[in-house]
Every structure is written in C-alpha cells, then in structure tokens.
Coordinates of C-alpha atoms in Angstrom, one line a residue:
M1314 CA 53.3 -43.9 21.1
S1315 CA 56.6 -45.1 19.6
L1316 CA 58.8 -48.0 21.2
L1317 CA 62.5 -47.3 21.3
A1318 CA 65.0 -49.7 22.4
G1319 CA 68.2 -48.8 24.1
Y1320 CA 71.3 -51.0 24.7
S1321 CA 73.4 -51.0 27.6
S1322 CA 76.0 -53.4 29.5
D1323 CA 76.9 -53.8 33.0
E1324 CA 80.6 -52.6 32.2
D1325 CA 79.2 -49.5 30.4
D1326 CA 78.2 -47.0 33.3
G1327 CA 79.3 -43.9 31.1
P1328 CA 77.2 -42.0 29.0
S1329 CA 74.4 -44.5 28.4
S1330 CA 73.5 -44.8 31.9
N1331 CA 73.5 -41.0 32.1
S1332 CA 71.1 -40.7 29.2
N1333 CA 68.6 -43.2 30.6
D1334 CA 68.4 -41.0 33.9
T1335 CA 66.2 -38.3 32.8
F1336 CA 64.5 -37.5 36.0
G1337 CA 67.8 -37.5 37.8
L1338 CA 67.1 -40.7 39.9
S1339 CA 70.8 -41.6 40.3
S1340 CA 71.3 -38.3 42.1
I1341 CA 69.0 -39.4 44.9
P1342 CA 71.0 -40.2 48.2
V1343 CA 71.9 -44.0 48.6
T1344 CA 69.4 -44.3 51.6
K1345 CA 66.4 -43.2 49.3
R1346 CA 67.7 -44.8 46.1
L1347 CA 65.2 -47.2 44.5
R1348 CA 66.0 -50.8 44.1
V1349 CA 65.9 -51.8 40.6
E1350 CA 66.4 -55.5 39.4
E1351 CA 68.5 -55.3 36.3
P1352 CA 67.5 -58.0 33.6
A1353 CA 70.0 -60.8 33.0
S1354 CA 70.3 -59.8 29.4
G1355 CA 71.8 -56.6 28.6
L1356 CA 68.6 -55.3 26.6
I1357 CA 66.5 -52.9 28.4
V1358 CA 63.1 -51.9 26.7
T1359 CA 61.8 -48.5 27.7
A1360 CA 58.2 -47.7 26.8
A1361 CA 59.1 -44.3 25.6
P1362 CA 62.1 -42.2 26.0
D1363 CA 62.2 -39.2 28.5
V1364 CA 58.9 -40.2 30.0
L1365 CA 58.4 -41.5 33.4
A1366 CA 56.3 -44.8 33.1
E1367 CA 55.4 -44.7 36.6
D1368 CA 55.3 -42.6 39.7
P1369 CA 58.6 -44.0 41.5
L1370 CA 57.5 -42.4 44.9
H1371 CA 53.8 -42.9 44.6
Q1372 CA 53.2 -39.2 44.8
T1373 CA 50.0 -37.6 43.4
S1374 CA 51.7 -34.8 41.6
L1375 CA 54.7 -34.7 39.3
V1376 CA 58.3 -33.9 40.8
T1377 CA 59.9 -31.2 38.6
R1378 CA 63.1 -29.3 39.0
P1379 CA 63.4 -25.4 38.6
T1380 CA 65.0 -25.4 35.7
D1381 CA 62.2 -27.4 33.9
T1382 CA 60.5 -25.8 31.1
R1383 CA 58.3 -28.9 29.9
M1384 CA 56.9 -31.8 31.8
N1385 CA 56.7 -35.2 30.0
V1386 CA 54.3 -37.6 31.3
N1387 CA 51.7 -39.8 30.0
I1388 CA 48.1 -39.2 31.4
P1389 CA 45.8 -42.2 31.4
Y1390 CA 42.8 -42.0 29.4
A1391 CA 40.4 -42.7 32.4
E1392 CA 41.8 -39.6 33.9
M1393 CA 41.9 -37.6 30.6
T1394 CA 38.0 -38.3 30.4
L1395 CA 36.9 -37.4 33.8
P1396 CA 34.4 -34.6 34.1
L1397 CA 35.3 -31.2 35.5
Q1398 CA 35.1 -31.0 39.3
G1399 CA 34.8 -28.2 41.7
P1400 CA 33.2 -24.9 41.7
E1401 CA 33.7 -22.3 38.6
N1402 CA 36.7 -19.9 38.8
P1403 CA 35.0 -16.8 40.5
F1404 CA 37.9 -14.9 39.0
G1405 CA 37.8 -16.0 35.4
D1406 CA 35.3 -13.2 34.2
R1407 CA 34.9 -10.0 36.2
N1408 CA 31.2 -9.7 35.5
R1409 CA 30.3 -13.2 35.9
F1410 CA 29.5 -13.1 39.6
L1411 CA 28.3 -9.5 40.3
N1412 CA 25.8 -10.9 43.0
Q1413 CA 27.8 -13.7 44.5
N1414 CA 27.9 -12.5 47.9
A1415 CA 24.8 -13.1 50.0
L1416 CA 24.0 -13.0 53.6
A1417 CA 23.8 -16.5 53.7
G1418 CA 27.0 -17.4 52.2
H1419 CA 28.7 -17.7 48.7
V1420 CA 26.5 -18.0 45.6
E1421 CA 27.3 -20.5 42.9
E1422 CA 25.4 -21.3 39.8
Q1423 CA 23.5 -24.6 39.7
S1424 CA 22.6 -26.5 36.3
M1425 CA 18.6 -26.1 35.8
T1426 CA 16.7 -25.7 32.5
E1427 CA 14.4 -22.9 32.1
H1428 CA 11.3 -25.1 32.0
A1429 CA 12.2 -26.8 35.3
F1430 CA 12.8 -23.7 37.0
R1431 CA 9.6 -22.1 35.8
Q1432 CA 7.5 -25.1 36.9
Q1433 CA 9.0 -25.1 40.2
H1434 CA 8.2 -21.3 40.7
L1435 CA 4.8 -21.7 39.5
T1436 CA 4.2 -24.6 41.8
H1437 CA 5.6 -22.6 45.0
S1438 CA 3.6 -19.6 44.1
I1439 CA 0.2 -21.5 43.5
L1440 CA 0.4 -24.6 45.4
G1441 CA 2.9 -23.4 48.3
Y1442 CA 5.6 -26.0 47.8
S1443 CA 8.7 -26.8 45.6
A1444 CA 11.6 -29.2 45.6
N1445 CA 14.6 -28.1 47.7
P1446 CA 17.5 -27.5 45.5
S1447 CA 20.1 -27.9 48.2
V1448 CA 22.6 -30.9 47.8
D1449 CA 22.7 -31.3 51.7
P1450 CA 21.6 -34.9 52.2
N1451 CA 20.1 -33.9 55.7
A1452 CA 17.9 -31.1 54.2
P1453 CA 14.2 -31.7 53.7
A1454 CA 13.1 -32.9 50.2
V1455 CA 10.6 -30.3 49.8
L1456 CA 10.2 -26.5 51.0
G1457 CA 6.7 -25.2 51.8
A1458 CA 3.5 -26.9 52.6
F1459 CA 4.7 -30.5 53.0
E1460 CA 1.1 -31.8 53.6
K1461 CA -0.1 -30.4 50.4
A1462 CA 2.8 -31.9 48.6
Q1463 CA 2.0 -35.1 50.0
A1464 CA -1.6 -34.9 48.9
N1465 CA -0.5 -34.0 45.4
G1466 CA 2.3 -36.9 45.3
F1467 CA 5.0 -34.2 45.3
A1468 CA 4.0 -33.4 41.6
T1469 CA 4.6 -29.9 39.9
I1470 CA 1.6 -27.9 38.7
D1471 CA 1.9 -29.1 35.2
L1472 CA 1.5 -32.8 36.1
I1473 CA -1.7 -32.1 38.2
K1474 CA -4.9 -32.9 36.5
A1475 CA -8.4 -32.1 37.6
P1476 CA -10.8 -35.0 37.9
R1477 CA -13.2 -35.5 35.1
A1478 CA -16.3 -34.8 37.5
E1479 CA -14.8 -31.5 38.6
K1480 CA -14.1 -30.4 35.0
K1481 CA -17.8 -31.4 34.3
E1482 CA -19.0 -29.4 37.2
L1483 CA -16.9 -26.3 36.2
K1484 CA -18.0 -26.4 32.3
R1485 CA -20.4 -23.6 31.4
K1486 CA -23.6 -24.9 30.0
R1487 CA -26.5 -23.6 27.8
N1488 CA -30.0 -23.3 28.6
T1489 CA -32.2 -25.7 26.6
R1490 CA -33.2 -24.8 23.1
G1491 CA -36.9 -24.8 23.9
D1492 CA -40.0 -26.0 22.0
L1493 CA -40.5 -25.2 18.4
E1494 CA -44.2 -24.9 18.8
V1495 CA -44.0 -22.4 21.7
V1496 CA -43.4 -18.7 20.1
D1497 CA -43.2 -16.7 23.7
G1498 CA -43.0 -17.0 27.1
E1499 CA -41.9 -20.1 29.3
G1500 CA -40.2 -22.8 27.2
A1501 CA -40.3 -20.7 24.1
Y1502 CA -38.0 -21.9 21.2
Q1503 CA -34.4 -20.2 21.3
G1504 CA -32.4 -22.4 19.2
P1505 CA -28.7 -21.9 18.8
W1506 CA -29.4 -18.3 20.7
A1507 CA -30.2 -19.8 23.9
T1508 CA -28.3 -18.1 26.8
W1509 CA -25.8 -19.7 29.3
R1510 CA -26.9 -20.7 32.5
G1511 CA -26.3 -18.2 35.4
E1512 CA -26.3 -15.4 32.9
E1513 CA -30.0 -14.5 32.5
R1514 CA -31.1 -10.9 33.2
Q1515 CA -32.9 -10.4 36.5
D1516 CA -35.6 -7.8 36.2
T1517 CA -35.8 -6.5 39.8
L1518 CA -37.4 -3.1 39.0
P1519 CA -41.0 -2.4 40.2
E1520 CA -43.8 -2.8 37.9
G1521 CA -44.6 0.9 37.6
V1522 CA -40.9 1.6 36.6
E1523 CA -41.1 -1.2 33.9
E1524 CA -44.3 0.4 32.4
A1525 CA -42.7 3.8 32.3
E1526 CA -39.7 2.4 30.6
E1527 CA -41.8 0.7 28.1
E1528 CA -43.8 4.1 27.5
E1529 CA -40.4 5.7 26.9
E1530 CA -39.3 3.0 24.4
E1531 CA -42.6 3.6 22.6
E1532 CA -42.2 7.4 22.3
E1533 CA -38.3 7.0 21.2
P1534 CA -38.6 5.7 17.9
E1535 CA -40.8 8.7 16.7
E1536 CA -38.1 11.1 17.9
E1537 CA -35.4 8.9 15.9
V1538 CA -37.6 9.0 12.9
Q1539 CA -37.7 12.8 13.2
V1540 CA -33.8 12.9 13.4
R1541 CA -33.6 10.8 10.6
K1542 CA -35.4 12.9 8.4
A1543 CA -32.5 15.0 7.2
K1544 CA -32.2 16.6 4.0
P1545 CA -30.8 14.3 1.4
K1546 CA -27.5 15.8 0.0
R1547 CA -27.6 17.3 -3.5
G1548 CA -26.1 15.0 -6.2
A1549 CA -26.2 11.7 -4.4
P1550 CA -27.0 8.5 -6.5
G1551 CA -30.5 8.8 -7.6
L1552 CA -31.0 12.4 -6.6
E1553 CA -29.2 14.2 -9.3
S1554 CA -30.7 17.3 -10.6
S1555 CA -29.9 20.4 -12.8
V1556 CA -30.8 23.8 -12.9
F1557 CA -31.4 26.0 -16.2
H1558 CA -30.3 29.8 -15.8
G1559 CA -31.5 31.3 -18.7
K1560 CA -35.2 33.1 -19.3
S1561 CA -36.4 30.6 -21.6
L1562 CA -35.3 27.0 -22.8
T1563 CA -36.1 28.0 -26.6
D1564 CA -35.9 31.0 -28.9
Y1565 CA -38.5 32.4 -31.1
Q1566 CA -37.8 29.7 -33.7
G1567 CA -38.0 27.1 -31.0
R1568 CA -34.3 26.3 -31.0
T1569 CA -32.5 25.4 -27.8
Y1570 CA -29.0 26.3 -26.9
M1571 CA -27.8 23.2 -28.6
S1572 CA -28.0 24.7 -31.9
P1573 CA -25.0 26.9 -33.1
P1574 CA -25.6 30.6 -33.3
I1575 CA -24.8 30.9 -37.0
S1576 CA -26.1 34.6 -37.2
E1577 CA -23.8 35.8 -34.3
A1578 CA -20.8 33.7 -35.5
P1579 CA -21.0 32.9 -39.2
Q1580 CA -17.4 31.4 -39.1
L1581 CA -18.8 28.2 -37.3
Q1582 CA -19.8 27.0 -40.7
S1583 CA -16.2 26.9 -42.0
E1584 CA -13.9 23.8 -41.6
A1585 CA -12.0 23.7 -38.5
G1586 CA -8.2 24.7 -38.9
S1587 CA -8.6 26.1 -42.3
Q1588 CA -7.3 29.5 -41.5
E1589 CA -4.1 30.6 -39.9
T1590 CA -3.8 31.2 -36.2
F1591 CA -2.1 33.7 -33.9
I1592 CA -1.3 33.9 -30.3
P1593 CA -3.9 35.6 -28.1
K1594 CA -2.7 38.3 -26.0
T1595 CA -5.9 39.9 -24.1
C1596 CA -8.6 38.6 -21.8
I1597 CA -12.0 39.6 -23.3
H1598 CA -14.3 37.7 -21.0
T1599 CA -14.4 36.0 -17.8
W1600 CA -16.8 33.3 -16.6
T1601 CA -17.4 33.1 -12.8
G1602 CA -19.6 31.0 -10.9
H1603 CA -17.5 27.9 -9.5
T1604 CA -16.7 28.5 -5.8
Q1605 CA -13.6 26.3 -6.1
G1606 CA -10.9 25.6 -8.5
V1607 CA -11.9 24.2 -12.2
S1608 CA -10.5 20.9 -13.0
V1609 CA -11.4 20.2 -16.5
I1610 CA -13.1 22.0 -19.5
R1611 CA -14.5 20.6 -22.6
L1612 CA -15.8 22.4 -25.8
F1613 CA -18.9 21.3 -27.9
P1614 CA -17.7 19.0 -30.6
N1615 CA -17.3 20.6 -34.0
T1616 CA -18.6 23.9 -33.3
G1617 CA -17.2 24.8 -29.9
H1618 CA -20.2 27.3 -29.2
L1619 CA -20.8 25.8 -25.7
L1620 CA -18.0 25.0 -22.8
L1621 CA -18.7 22.3 -20.2
S1622 CA -16.5 22.7 -17.0
G1623 CA -16.1 20.6 -14.0
S1624 CA -14.9 21.8 -10.7
M1625 CA -13.8 20.8 -7.2
D1626 CA -17.1 22.2 -5.8
T1627 CA -18.8 19.1 -7.2
K1628 CA -20.7 21.1 -9.9
I1629 CA -20.7 20.8 -13.4
K1630 CA -21.5 24.0 -15.6
L1631 CA -22.4 24.6 -19.1
W1632 CA -21.4 27.8 -20.4
D1633 CA -22.4 30.1 -23.7
V1634 CA -19.3 31.1 -25.6
Y1635 CA -20.7 33.2 -28.6
T1636 CA -23.8 35.3 -27.6
H1637 CA -24.0 36.4 -24.1
G1638 CA -21.1 34.5 -22.0
N1639 CA -23.7 33.4 -19.6
C1640 CA -24.0 30.1 -17.4
L1641 CA -26.8 28.1 -19.2
R1642 CA -27.1 25.2 -16.9
T1643 CA -25.6 23.7 -13.6
F1644 CA -25.5 20.1 -13.2
H1645 CA -25.7 18.6 -9.7
G1646 CA -24.8 15.1 -9.8
H1647 CA -21.6 14.4 -7.7
M1648 CA -20.6 14.3 -4.1
G1649 CA -16.9 14.8 -4.5
A1650 CA -14.8 16.9 -6.8
V1651 CA -15.3 16.3 -10.5
K1652 CA -12.4 14.6 -12.2
D1653 CA -13.3 14.5 -15.9
V1654 CA -16.1 15.2 -18.5
T1655 CA -16.4 14.3 -22.0
F1656 CA -18.7 14.8 -24.9
S1657 CA -20.4 12.1 -27.2
N1658 CA -19.7 12.8 -30.8
D1659 CA -23.0 14.8 -31.6
G1660 CA -22.8 16.6 -28.1
R1661 CA -26.1 15.6 -27.0
K1662 CA -24.9 13.4 -24.2
F1663 CA -21.7 13.9 -21.9
L1664 CA -20.1 11.6 -19.2
S1665 CA -18.8 12.9 -15.9
C1666 CA -16.5 11.3 -13.2
G1667 CA -15.7 12.3 -9.7
H1668 CA -13.8 11.5 -6.5
D1669 CA -17.3 10.0 -5.4
R1670 CA -16.4 7.0 -7.5
Q1671 CA -19.4 7.4 -9.6
M1672 CA -19.6 7.9 -13.4
K1673 CA -22.8 9.4 -14.8
L1674 CA -24.3 9.8 -18.2
W1675 CA -26.2 13.2 -18.8
D1676 CA -28.5 14.6 -21.5
T1677 CA -26.8 18.0 -22.4
E1678 CA -30.2 19.6 -23.4
T1679 CA -32.6 18.5 -20.7
G1680 CA -30.0 18.2 -18.0
Q1681 CA -31.3 14.9 -16.8
C1682 CA -29.1 12.3 -15.4
L1683 CA -29.6 9.2 -17.9
K1684 CA -27.5 6.4 -16.3
R1685 CA -25.0 5.9 -13.6
F1686 CA -22.0 3.4 -13.4
S1687 CA -19.5 2.5 -10.5
N1688 CA -17.4 -0.2 -9.8
G1689 CA -16.4 1.1 -6.3
K1690 CA -12.9 2.7 -7.5
V1691 CA -12.1 6.5 -8.2
P1692 CA -12.3 7.2 -11.9
H1693 CA -9.4 9.4 -13.2
V1694 CA -10.6 9.7 -16.7
V1695 CA -13.6 8.7 -19.2
R1696 CA -13.7 8.5 -22.9
F1697 CA -16.6 7.7 -25.3
H1698 CA -15.6 5.4 -28.2
P1699 CA -15.1 7.9 -31.1
D1700 CA -16.7 5.6 -33.9
E1701 CA -20.3 6.5 -34.6
D1702 CA -21.4 3.0 -34.4
K1703 CA -19.6 2.4 -31.1
Q1704 CA -21.4 5.4 -29.1
H1705 CA -22.9 3.2 -26.6
I1706 CA -19.2 2.1 -25.5
F1707 CA -16.9 4.1 -23.2
L1708 CA -13.6 3.6 -21.5
A1709 CA -12.7 4.6 -17.9
G1710 CA -9.3 4.7 -16.5
M1711 CA -9.4 3.8 -12.7
S1712 CA -7.3 4.3 -9.7
D1713 CA -7.0 0.5 -9.3
K1714 CA -4.7 0.3 -12.2
K1715 CA -7.4 -0.9 -14.6
I1716 CA -9.0 0.4 -17.7
I1717 CA -12.7 -0.6 -17.8
Q1718 CA -14.8 -0.8 -20.9
Y1719 CA -18.6 -0.4 -20.3
D1720 CA -21.4 -0.9 -22.3
M1721 CA -24.1 1.8 -21.6
N1722 CA -27.2 -0.2 -23.3
S1723 CA -26.5 -3.2 -20.6
G1724 CA -24.8 -1.3 -18.1
E1725 CA -22.3 -4.0 -17.9
I1726 CA -18.6 -4.1 -17.9
T1727 CA -17.5 -5.9 -21.2
Q1728 CA -13.7 -5.7 -21.1
E1729 CA -11.1 -5.0 -18.4
Y1730 CA -7.3 -3.8 -19.6
D1731 CA -5.2 -4.7 -16.5
Q1732 CA -1.6 -4.2 -17.2
H1733 CA -0.8 -1.1 -15.6
L1734 CA 1.1 -0.8 -12.3
G1735 CA -0.4 2.5 -11.2
A1736 CA -3.6 4.7 -11.5
V1737 CA -4.5 5.3 -15.1
N1738 CA -4.4 9.1 -16.0
T1739 CA -5.1 9.4 -19.7
I1740 CA -6.9 7.6 -22.7
T1741 CA -6.3 8.5 -26.2
F1742 CA -7.7 6.8 -29.4
V1743 CA -5.2 6.7 -32.4
D1744 CA -5.1 5.0 -35.7
D1745 CA -8.5 5.4 -36.9
N1746 CA -9.8 4.6 -33.3
R1747 CA -8.7 0.9 -33.7
R1748 CA -6.1 1.5 -30.9
F1749 CA -5.8 3.5 -27.8
V1750 CA -3.0 4.7 -25.8
T1751 CA -2.8 5.0 -21.9
T1752 CA -0.4 6.8 -19.5
S1753 CA -0.1 5.9 -15.8
D1754 CA 1.2 6.7 -12.5
D1755 CA 3.6 3.8 -13.0
K1756 CA 5.8 6.2 -15.7
T1757 CA 4.9 3.9 -18.7
I1758 CA 2.9 4.5 -22.0
R1759 CA 0.9 1.4 -23.2
A1760 CA -0.6 0.9 -26.5
W1761 CA -3.7 -1.3 -26.8
D1762 CA -5.9 -2.9 -29.8
F1763 CA -9.5 -2.0 -28.7
D1764 CA -11.3 -5.0 -27.0
I1765 CA -8.0 -7.0 -26.9
P1766 CA -6.6 -6.6 -23.2
V1767 CA -3.1 -7.1 -24.5
V1768 CA -0.5 -4.4 -24.5
I1769 CA 0.9 -4.2 -28.2
K1770 CA 3.3 -1.4 -27.1
Y1771 CA 5.2 -0.8 -24.1
I1772 CA 7.0 2.3 -23.5
A1773 CA 9.2 2.8 -20.3
E1774 CA 12.8 4.3 -19.9
P1775 CA 14.3 4.8 -16.6
H1776 CA 14.5 8.4 -17.2
M1777 CA 10.9 8.8 -17.9
H1778 CA 8.4 10.7 -15.5
S1779 CA 4.6 10.3 -15.1
M1780 CA 2.6 11.7 -18.1
P1781 CA -0.9 12.7 -16.6
A1782 CA -2.0 14.8 -19.7
V1783 CA -2.0 13.7 -23.4
T1784 CA -3.5 15.5 -26.3
L1785 CA -3.7 14.5 -30.1
H1786 CA -2.2 16.7 -32.8
P1787 CA -4.8 18.0 -35.4
S1788 CA -3.1 15.9 -38.1
K1789 CA -3.7 12.8 -35.8
K1790 CA 0.1 11.7 -36.7
Y1791 CA 1.4 12.8 -33.3
F1792 CA 0.3 12.9 -29.7
A1793 CA 1.8 15.2 -27.1
A1794 CA 2.3 14.1 -23.5
Q1795 CA 3.0 16.6 -20.5
S1796 CA 5.8 15.0 -18.6
L1797 CA 6.2 15.9 -15.0
D1798 CA 9.8 16.8 -15.5
N1799 CA 8.9 20.0 -17.0
Q1800 CA 8.9 19.1 -20.6
I1801 CA 6.4 18.0 -23.3
L1802 CA 7.2 14.9 -25.3
V1803 CA 5.9 13.9 -28.8
Y1804 CA 5.2 10.5 -29.8
S1805 CA 4.3 9.0 -33.3
T1806 CA 0.8 7.2 -33.4
D1807 CA 1.9 4.7 -36.1
N1808 CA 4.7 3.0 -34.5
F1809 CA 4.8 4.9 -31.0
R1810 CA 8.3 6.1 -31.1
Q1811 CA 9.4 9.4 -29.6
A1812 CA 9.9 12.4 -32.0
R1813 CA 13.5 13.3 -30.8
N1814 CA 13.4 16.6 -32.7
K1815 CA 10.1 17.7 -30.9
R1816 CA 10.7 18.5 -27.3
F1817 CA 9.1 21.5 -25.6
A1818 CA 10.5 22.6 -22.5
G1819 CA 10.9 26.0 -20.3
H1820 CA 7.5 25.9 -18.2
M1821 CA 7.0 24.6 -14.7
V1822 CA 4.5 21.8 -14.3
A1823 CA 5.9 19.4 -11.7
G1824 CA 3.2 18.2 -9.8
Y1825 CA 0.4 19.3 -11.9
A1826 CA -1.7 17.6 -14.7
A1827 CA -1.6 20.6 -16.9
Q1828 CA -3.4 19.9 -20.2
V1829 CA -1.5 20.2 -23.5
G1830 CA -3.1 22.2 -26.3
F1831 CA -2.8 22.6 -30.0
S1832 CA -4.2 25.4 -32.3
P1833 CA -6.5 24.1 -34.9
D1834 CA -4.0 24.4 -37.8
G1835 CA -1.4 22.6 -35.9
K1836 CA 1.0 25.6 -35.8
W1837 CA 1.2 26.4 -32.0
I1838 CA 1.3 23.9 -29.2
S1839 CA 0.5 25.5 -25.7
S1840 CA 0.5 24.3 -22.1
G1841 CA -0.4 25.8 -18.7
D1842 CA 2.0 26.0 -15.8
G1843 CA 1.9 25.9 -12.0
E1844 CA 2.4 29.6 -11.8
G1845 CA -0.7 30.7 -13.7
N1846 CA 1.0 31.3 -17.2
V1847 CA 0.1 30.0 -20.6
V1848 CA 3.1 29.2 -22.6
F1849 CA 3.1 28.8 -26.5
W1850 CA 5.8 27.2 -28.5
E1851 CA 6.1 26.8 -32.3
W1852 CA 5.4 23.3 -33.3
K1853 CA 8.1 23.2 -36.0
T1854 CA 11.2 24.8 -34.3
G1855 CA 10.0 24.2 -30.6
R1856 CA 10.9 27.7 -29.7
I1857 CA 8.9 29.6 -26.8
K1858 CA 6.9 32.4 -28.8
S1859 CA 4.9 33.9 -25.8
R1860 CA 4.2 33.5 -22.2
L1861 CA 0.9 34.9 -21.3
R1862 CA 0.1 35.8 -17.6
A1863 CA -3.5 34.3 -17.2
H1864 CA -4.3 33.3 -13.7
S1865 CA -3.3 33.8 -10.1
K1866 CA -3.0 30.0 -9.7
V1867 CA -2.1 26.9 -11.9
V1868 CA -3.8 26.9 -15.3
I1869 CA -4.8 23.2 -15.4
A1870 CA -6.8 23.2 -18.7
H1871 CA -7.1 25.2 -21.7
E1872 CA -8.9 25.0 -25.1
W1873 CA -8.4 26.6 -28.5
L1874 CA -11.7 27.6 -30.2
P1875 CA -11.9 25.5 -33.3
H1876 CA -13.2 28.1 -35.7
E1877 CA -11.3 31.2 -34.3
S1878 CA -8.0 32.6 -35.3
S1879 CA -6.6 33.4 -32.0
K1880 CA -9.1 32.4 -29.3
V1881 CA -8.2 30.3 -26.1
I1882 CA -10.3 29.5 -23.3
T1883 CA -8.2 28.9 -19.9
A1884 CA -9.5 27.3 -16.5
S1885 CA -7.5 27.6 -13.3
W1886 CA -7.4 26.3 -9.8
D1887 CA -8.4 30.1 -8.8
G1888 CA -12.2 29.1 -9.9
L1889 CA -12.0 31.3 -13.0
I1890 CA -12.5 30.5 -16.8
K1891 CA -11.2 33.4 -19.1
L1892 CA -11.4 33.7 -22.8
W1893 CA -8.4 35.2 -24.6
D1894 CA -8.0 37.0 -28.0

C-alpha cells in the first residue's frame, strides 16, 4: 500500500475537491451530509487514493453505482483469513448431490474420515450403539442401546479390550504330553502330537461294530497288496531289457552280428570316401518295425554294416544293412520318446537318451543296459568324446540350458558348461577334438575348449535362427548347420567364421530338426525336408542337383553309407526307414 499526499486549500473548491470525492459524497443531500472537521493546515493525508478507508454509513456492504465496473476497497486481514461458512453450493456441480433430497429433508455432506465412519458403523452393527452425528445441541449424544454404551464407557469397538481372565478362558489348550515311560493306554506319551482339549474323538459305537471294523481293516491291506501288484512297465529304470530277433547269436564260425560281413560286402575293407559318389534314385529296401515316427538313426562306426534307430514309440532297434536287412535286436529301456543315440568309437557300446529324462549306456552285442544317468532334466543330445583315451567321458546337452560332462567310470558329473540361454540341441567336436561347438534354442553358436567352461567363440546375429542340427564335413574343415529359416549355413572349424559363399537353400524345414548329411567324398550335401523329400546340393556350386520323393512325412534323419558310391538311408516320422540306391 502506498501513501500519496494531496494538497488543497480552503479557497480552492475546484477540480481538487472533485478529485478527492471518489464515491460522490459531495452529491449527498445536505441533510444527510457527513460532518467532517477539516484540519487547520491545508495538508490532507489520504491512506490510499480512490479507496474508502472506512464505511461512512456503517453499512455491511459496499455501495456501488450502476456504472461502476470495479470496486476499490481494503479488506482487513482478519476477514480475509476467515474460514468458508455456509453449506456447499448445490448448483456448482450437477452430479454432486444426486441423492440430496430425502424424506427427512435436505442432505448435506459432513466431514468425517473413512476410519471414523467405519468404527462407528462396526460399533453400531456389533454392539448396538453409535455416536449421534447431529449438530443439534438438544439431540442425544448416543443412538441405540444407551445402557450398553454407558457400560462400555461410550467407547467404539476398537477401544474395547477383553479382560485377561476372559482371554485365558477362551484360549485353546493342548492335552498333556504324557509320560515317557508309558507306551500305550491312558497317560501314554504323545509329545508334540498331543491333541487339543475338546477335540478328542468319541467312540460311541457298540463293541460288535468296532470288532467288525477291525476285522475289515485287517482284511483291507491284503486287497491293497493285490491291487498294487501291477505289471511293471517295460523300460523303467532297473527294468531294461532287449530282445534278439535272429535264429542264432553266432554263425558257424562263432561270429556275432558285430563282425562286418566281408564276404557279402568286400568293399567294407576299403577306405571311406575313396570312391566317387552319385545321387541315389530308387528305394531298394524298407525296414518296418517302429510303430511311431523315427527320430534318429546312426550307422555303425567305420564299416556301417549295422544301423541303430531310435523312435517315438520308446524303442531302440538294431538293423542289419548288408546281409538280410532284418531287425537284429530291440532295446526296451525308455519310458518316453527316444531323442538321441550315439555309438562309441569301436561301436561296442552306445548311449541313448529320451524324454523320460534318462541317459543309458548299452552293450551293442549283448543288449544289456550297463549304466544309467540322470539329473532330472530332459537330455536333447548325447556325444562320446571322440578320443580313444577319453571314451569313458560323454557330454549331454540338456533342456535346462546346460551341457553336462559325465565320467562313466564314477557316474558323476565332472564339468558343467552353463552359458546358453536356451535348451542345447547339438554338440560337435572340432579341431582334433580339443574343442566342441554347441547350438541352442537361443539362436546362438558357441565354441568351447574341452573341460573349460568358458566360451571361446560366440556367434549371434539379429537375423540368425535356431540351428537344431549340425554335421561335420568329411574333411573336418567345415561344419554345416540346418537353420530354421530354410537354409543350411556353413562355418569354418578353425576360426568359426561363416563361409559366405556356401549357402544351401530351396527346401522347407521350418520347425523340424532335419539332419544334414555329406557324401563320403564330400561332393554332395543333403538334407530332408518337411514334405518328405531329400534334397541334394553340389558342395562346390551350391546348386540343387536332385529332389528325391522319399516319405509321406518329414524326413528327419538320413545317413550316407561310408563305403558305397550312392547309397543313402532315410528315416521319417511315418515310422519307416528306407535304403536308396
């Protein structure tokens, strides 16, 4: 607020006096004119110009003219800080008082916290009384049961506490623990298993009924034992078996089926890949025996005169390739679908794994299950270490993103390779077996040094897809990976770089882990597809040379015979295994 001084004189009744008369007090009639004593000096000090310092007529409201558009007034601080008074404006918000009209009159809001309202509501519903919210001084202070409210000291339900004696009476009590020396009967020791008082079972049945019940209870266990004597499932852990399907285990010279038939196939003595290979065209033999889809096939090492197949019908079968083409032995050792099988270097043993979370070591000749391994997860792939002095070690790629290294002599896990972010699908040994490459559902390729759980090479690109099948080239300089975007990618085994000039496409494998195959001389690369075909590419040019219609369902696995010039074995989800020439 600023103080301005104005000067006027008694003689000067002109514009100065008019300018000081803001509210037109000079125009008031003479009879009503206010008496103002003028100071002796000509100095008149006004607190603020154009502002009425006091209500001249002691009215409670400002007097304004119809032409005024602005009111000039100093409101005292005491009045400015006064709280709002009166009811809320019922017309300020249309939806504010939807239920304001009641039979008893007009409803207005009262200020009350949610907690206070809840306590009063509970007190009234449980104890029968509550505080009266009326502001009428003549109204009673309590509504409801006044006597009960008086007895409780007008307290709400949250302030009323039960006496300690009443709490003790209501508290549940245990029976005594009993005597340690008494085994049965009254006062027998029950310890922490003592029942609660008032909860004892009351036997009110007659004695005869009790005896009959006891007799029935004695007879019941015999019936239960009879029901439990169910036939154990074939292939359960400890119940593995195998069936030989031939007439005799040995021939006239005492040789089993493990010996290669040199007389029927003299080419088995030659070196694998020494002769030029050609693309097969016709089916010359079909192996039938699996009742569900075949998931994996493996040829006997070096010679390839035996074929091992694992199926979704939980069975593993050993087939003859060169002599009669019969099923030699069936191995019953898994409760779920067989996922992978692999031979040892000499072929005398093989490993199998399945969806029953079991990995088992078998004797190929006798069909006996030698050992079983499991860590509670589903194994997707098993591989022996290729070195001759490490044939007791195998690796398993698991569904819990780990690669586990087992020592078969001790049966213990000796190493864990835990870097992948998805289930491990393949394990491929490279670089003279010092390293191995793994692929996973996390769409990456990782290279490891054997027995060192640290990734030495990590291959991951945004455009990469999962690679569920990997095969090593016969020269061991490359490995080919089946990518789920319908192409086969090739990587080098020394620096793990992709060979950009080697890319094989034109087949449909999206969603299937179709195995990649190489001819023994490395001239052809082949793959099954989802429509039942086998596609053959030329390794040098990458062109499709042939598309063989092989099965009615997806060709999931195939193998080139190592000592033949044009023979391929294919396996499909239609349950058939075929030999092509």
